[in-house]
Amino acid sequence: MTANSTWLLSDLPPLRRSSISRSTRLVMPRLPDVAREYDGGNTTGFVSPAGDSLEGPIDLSEVLDLRRPHRYPVRVKGDALLERGIQHGDILIADAAASPAAGQVVIAMIHGDVLVCQLAYRCGQWWLKPSGADKEPQPVADEAEIWAVVAALVRTSV
Amino acid sequence: MGRCRRPGPNQRVGTMPIFGLIDGNSFYCSCEAAFDPTLFGQAVVVLSNNDGCAIARSAGAKALGIKMGDPWHLVRSKRELCGVHWFSSNYPLYADLSRRIYQVLTDRVPRVEPYSIDEMFLDLTALPGNLFERCRQIRADVLRIAKIPTCLGWGPTKTIAKLANSIAKHEPGLLGLCDLTNPAVRAAYYARLPAAEVWGIGSRTAEKLERAGVTTIADFVAMDSKTLRDLLTVVGARIQAELLGVSCLPLSLMAPTRKGIAVTRSFGHPVTTWQELREAVAAYASRAGEKLRTEGLQACHMAVFLQTNPHKPDENWHSGQRAGRIEPTSDSMTLIREALRMLRPLWRGGHRYFKAGVILSDLVLARDQPAMLFAVTDPVKSAKIMTALDAVNARYGRGTLRPLATGIERTWSTRHDRLSPRYTTSLKEMLVATAW
């Protein structure tokens, strides 16, 4: 893991310990008061003038809506979608609830492959639009094959 | 228990409650197939801990005659099963998809009770619009968003909803939906379904009923209350009331507080040395401590047991158990010390141990616990160490930082030879899509 990526890790929710019946409960262990960290408000001498205005760090899992049931992270393999700004190793945030539209980048599960590619609509039918001239467009037989629509992108090192 | 629910203050008198039960079809197999398109429509089997028995089978696997609980190492060599895809159980994945299903449901109906990892009761009372259409939509949304095919049944009580769900599952013509709100429809099913299909009537109870001449559900609901109570006590009477459409079991939204925590596992291979056994039991004690701390609990009582393989009669059988009170704690180090103290006298050389476990009981909320005057462990120091331990493991993955007593090589650890990636919970194991 590179130093660049650690900031993102800390913002991801500790999903592995989540449990359905206690989804609203704090999953990180509660810190005892003695170990509470300084957050700009809890000074020992002069009262902090910022005490009423604490906002905390930006929560990227909130921005990316990662706690919602329809959001799935997907890792990209290959550089075929460079023209859409998608590189090998990027993390895509796929949205399974969004309805697909022509021109969008989607995750498709077709003939046993998991593909990320652009979607087109021609002659009353969905097609996967290939990125290179050497490949033929592929018809989407069933809408279920469009697994999710790509909604956001995370790159942990630039 | 046994008393029927009176309409509460916020429940309108005269409105019939409607309960739904939705459950995942071959849930664990569906979780595996959700991220692996090569498994669509294939025979898939998920095995229990230690890759022992089949605990989930896809429709394709059921068609090949694989039974629930089949010992996999015995049946896998059959020629007709060579094409079956099999997996070790990947609980982080299943728990995450279960969480997703729950969230999809809570977004669509007012109240949801997560009854088990793959079954949820729904409150469908007095929803506006066409209920059938709404249920069809819920099922479609769970499939599209959480990627799990389900069956959904509903009726005026939980017991009827459970029966409706089972009918939806077994009759493909219903497309996964079954409505038992209409008494006439219910009566038709009751007449042809055996009483053993009902939730709460097990095989022993069914035998008892059969001796009394009761075979179908219709026979069961027609029993007079005196005979029924004599035969099956008030529990039977409650099942009958529920089947007649009188709701006795309300939706429970809170999981009951834990009474105990058990960490018991069979080993990956038979354990014959004290060193290995000690490591395994220390690891179980440490895991039990983690569980206590995530729930803010402390244990006051501990039991430790070990046993050889009961399925191998030719091997020398030995089992032992020891239990006792311990200083109230959730400190892994203290738990390990206590567990090993109890384990030591149980150990006998020359046996091939198969399974061991640590069971904590008499659990109390840590914050309600008064400070001990003569405590062995310093509570402040212990809390600091455990907080740091849990924080590191929450961030870098379970087991990153652990007591040395739990071993380094862990040769005894549970076998899971064919584990699928933790697609949704691990940064390193995410679903990979090829750019095309």
GROMACS .gro file of C-alpha atoms in nm, chain A residues 1 6 8-10 12 14-18 20-23 25-32 34 66-81 91 96-99 107 109-110 112-118 128-131 135-138 146-148, chain B residues 33-38 40 92 95-104 107 114 116-117 120 144-147 253 255-256 258 287 290-291 293-296 367 380 383-384 386-387 390-391 393-398 422-428 430-436:
model
  132
    1MET     CA    1   0.000   0.000   0.000
    6THR     CA    2  -0.381   0.564   0.324
    8LEU     CA    3  -0.868   0.694   0.160
    9LEU     CA    4  -0.852   0.382   0.374
   10SER     CA    5  -0.917   0.579   0.686
   12LEU     CA    6  -1.381   0.394   0.429
   14PRO     CA    7  -1.519  -0.058   0.864
   15LEU     CA    8  -1.767  -0.260   0.658
   16ARG     CA    9  -1.640  -0.599   0.760
   17ARG     CA   10  -1.767  -0.562   1.111
   18SER     CA   11  -2.106  -0.434   1.014
   20ILE     CA   12  -2.752  -0.601   0.993
   21SER     CA   13  -2.938  -0.588   1.319
   22ARG     CA   14  -2.711  -0.324   1.463
   23SER     CA   15  -2.647  -0.123   1.154
   25ARG     CA   16  -2.463   0.120   1.623
   26LEU     CA   17  -2.109   0.243   1.642
   27VAL     CA   18  -1.883  -0.029   1.508
   28MET     CA   19  -1.550   0.118   1.612
   29PRO     CA   20  -1.470   0.059   1.977
   30ARG     CA   21  -1.550   0.359   2.191
   31LEU     CA   22  -1.239   0.542   2.304
   32PRO     CA   23  -1.211   0.595   2.677
   34VAL     CA   24  -0.857   0.979   2.863
   66LEU     CA   25  -2.087   0.379   0.009
   67ARG     CA   26  -2.318   0.287   0.297
   68ARG     CA   27  -2.620   0.261   0.068
   69PRO     CA   28  -2.720  -0.087  -0.051
   70HIS     CA   29  -2.699  -0.012  -0.423
   71ARG     CA   30  -2.336   0.110  -0.426
   72TYR     CA   31  -2.066  -0.145  -0.510
   73PRO     CA   32  -1.692  -0.085  -0.552
   74VAL     CA   33  -1.539  -0.241  -0.864
   75ARG     CA   34  -1.169  -0.253  -0.961
   76VAL     CA   35  -1.077  -0.179  -1.325
   77LYS     CA   36  -0.846  -0.410  -1.516
   78GLY     CA   37  -0.693  -0.277  -1.839
   79ASP     CA   38  -0.660   0.061  -2.005
   80ALA     CA   39  -0.924   0.024  -2.281
   81LEU     CA   40  -1.139   0.305  -2.139
   91ILE     CA   41  -1.193   0.192  -0.824
   96ALA     CA   42  -2.714  -0.096  -0.912
   97ALA     CA   43  -3.031   0.111  -0.869
   98ALA     CA   44  -2.969   0.361  -1.150
   99SER     CA   45  -3.145   0.291  -1.478
  107ILE     CA   46  -2.057  -0.291  -1.552
  109MET     CA   47  -2.192  -0.948  -1.687
  110ILE     CA   48  -2.209  -1.113  -2.023
  112GLY     CA   49  -1.933  -1.527  -1.809
  113ASP     CA   50  -1.720  -1.211  -1.828
  114VAL     CA   51  -1.733  -0.903  -1.606
  115LEU     CA   52  -1.680  -0.603  -1.833
  116VAL     CA   53  -1.673  -0.229  -1.787
  117CYS     CA   54  -1.769  -0.057  -2.110
  118GLN     CA   55  -1.984   0.210  -2.274
  128LEU     CA   56  -2.199  -0.270  -2.550
  129LYS     CA   57  -1.984  -0.028  -2.746
  130PRO     CA   58  -1.626  -0.152  -2.779
  131SER     CA   59  -1.339   0.089  -2.723
  135LYS     CA   60  -1.399  -0.542  -3.162
  136GLU     CA   61  -1.761  -0.574  -3.274
  137PRO     CA   62  -2.043  -0.415  -3.070
  138GLN     CA   63  -2.211  -0.677  -2.857
  146ILE     CA   64  -2.626  -0.472  -1.717
  147TRP     CA   65  -2.510  -0.528  -1.359
  148ALA     CA   66  -2.474  -0.165  -1.255
  191ALA     CA   67  -2.322  -1.611  -0.817
  192ALA     CA   68  -2.395  -1.239  -0.769
  193PHE     CA   69  -2.032  -1.154  -0.843
  194ASP     CA   70  -1.933  -1.442  -1.068
  195PRO     CA   71  -2.123  -1.471  -1.397
  196THR     CA   72  -1.962  -1.807  -1.475
  198PHE     CA   73  -2.519  -1.833  -1.347
  250PRO     CA   74  -1.815  -1.149   0.537
  253ALA     CA   75  -2.336  -1.069   0.591
  254ASP     CA   76  -2.280  -0.769   0.364
  255LEU     CA   77  -2.540  -0.883   0.110
  256SER     CA   78  -2.783  -0.956   0.393
  257ARG     CA   79  -2.725  -0.599   0.515
  258ARG     CA   80  -2.799  -0.472   0.165
  259ILE     CA   81  -3.125  -0.669   0.143
  260TYR     CA   82  -3.231  -0.530   0.482
  261GLN     CA   83  -3.161  -0.174   0.369
  262VAL     CA   84  -3.348  -0.219   0.040
  265ASP     CA   85  -3.643   0.186   0.222
  272PRO     CA   86  -3.418  -0.947   1.028
  274SER     CA   87  -3.206  -1.474   1.008
  275ILE     CA   88  -2.922  -1.396   0.767
  278MET     CA   89  -3.679  -1.101   0.695
  302ARG     CA   90  -3.160  -0.566  -0.902
  303ILE     CA   91  -2.991  -0.391  -0.608
  304ALA     CA   92  -2.877  -0.665  -0.370
  305LYS     CA   93  -2.841  -0.919  -0.657
  411LEU     CA   94  -3.730  -0.519   1.585
  413ALA     CA   95  -3.232  -0.858   1.865
  414PRO     CA   96  -3.248  -1.002   2.218
  416ARG     CA   97  -2.689  -1.192   2.421
  445ARG     CA   98  -1.194  -1.403   1.937
  448GLU     CA   99  -1.335  -0.928   2.042
  449LYS     CA  100  -1.701  -1.024   2.029
  451ARG     CA  101  -1.593  -0.571   2.317
  452THR     CA  102  -1.791  -0.494   1.999
  453GLU     CA  103  -2.106  -0.531   2.211
  454GLY     CA  104  -1.969  -0.347   2.513
  525ARG     CA  105  -2.053   0.037   3.167
  538VAL     CA  106  -0.768   0.156   3.252
  541ALA     CA  107  -0.912  -0.073   2.808
  542LYS     CA  108  -0.635   0.124   2.639
  544MET     CA  109  -0.779  -0.348   2.384
  545THR     CA  110  -0.894  -0.026   2.216
  548ASP     CA  111  -0.932  -0.341   1.802
  549ALA     CA  112  -0.857  -0.016   1.618
  551ASN     CA  113  -0.759  -0.479   1.344
  552ALA     CA  114  -1.059  -0.276   1.230
  553ARG     CA  115  -0.835  -0.076   1.000
  554TYR     CA  116  -0.597  -0.338   0.864
  555GLY     CA  117  -0.812  -0.650   0.888
  556ARG     CA  118  -0.891  -0.902   1.159
  580ARG     CA  119  -1.467  -1.072  -0.008
  581TYR     CA  120  -1.596  -0.862  -0.298
  582THR     CA  121  -1.770  -0.591  -0.097
  583THR     CA  122  -1.575  -0.568   0.228
  584SER     CA  123  -1.207  -0.591   0.136
  585LEU     CA  124  -1.018  -0.325  -0.055
  586LYS     CA  125  -0.786  -0.590  -0.197
  588MET     CA  126  -1.299  -0.618  -0.489
  589LEU     CA  127  -1.490  -0.736  -0.797
  590VAL     CA  128  -1.261  -0.691  -1.100
  591ALA     CA  129  -1.410  -0.570  -1.431
  592THR     CA  130  -1.214  -0.581  -1.754
  593ALA     CA  131  -1.220  -0.256  -1.951
  594TRP     CA  132  -1.363  -0.343  -2.294
   0.00000   0.00000   0.00000
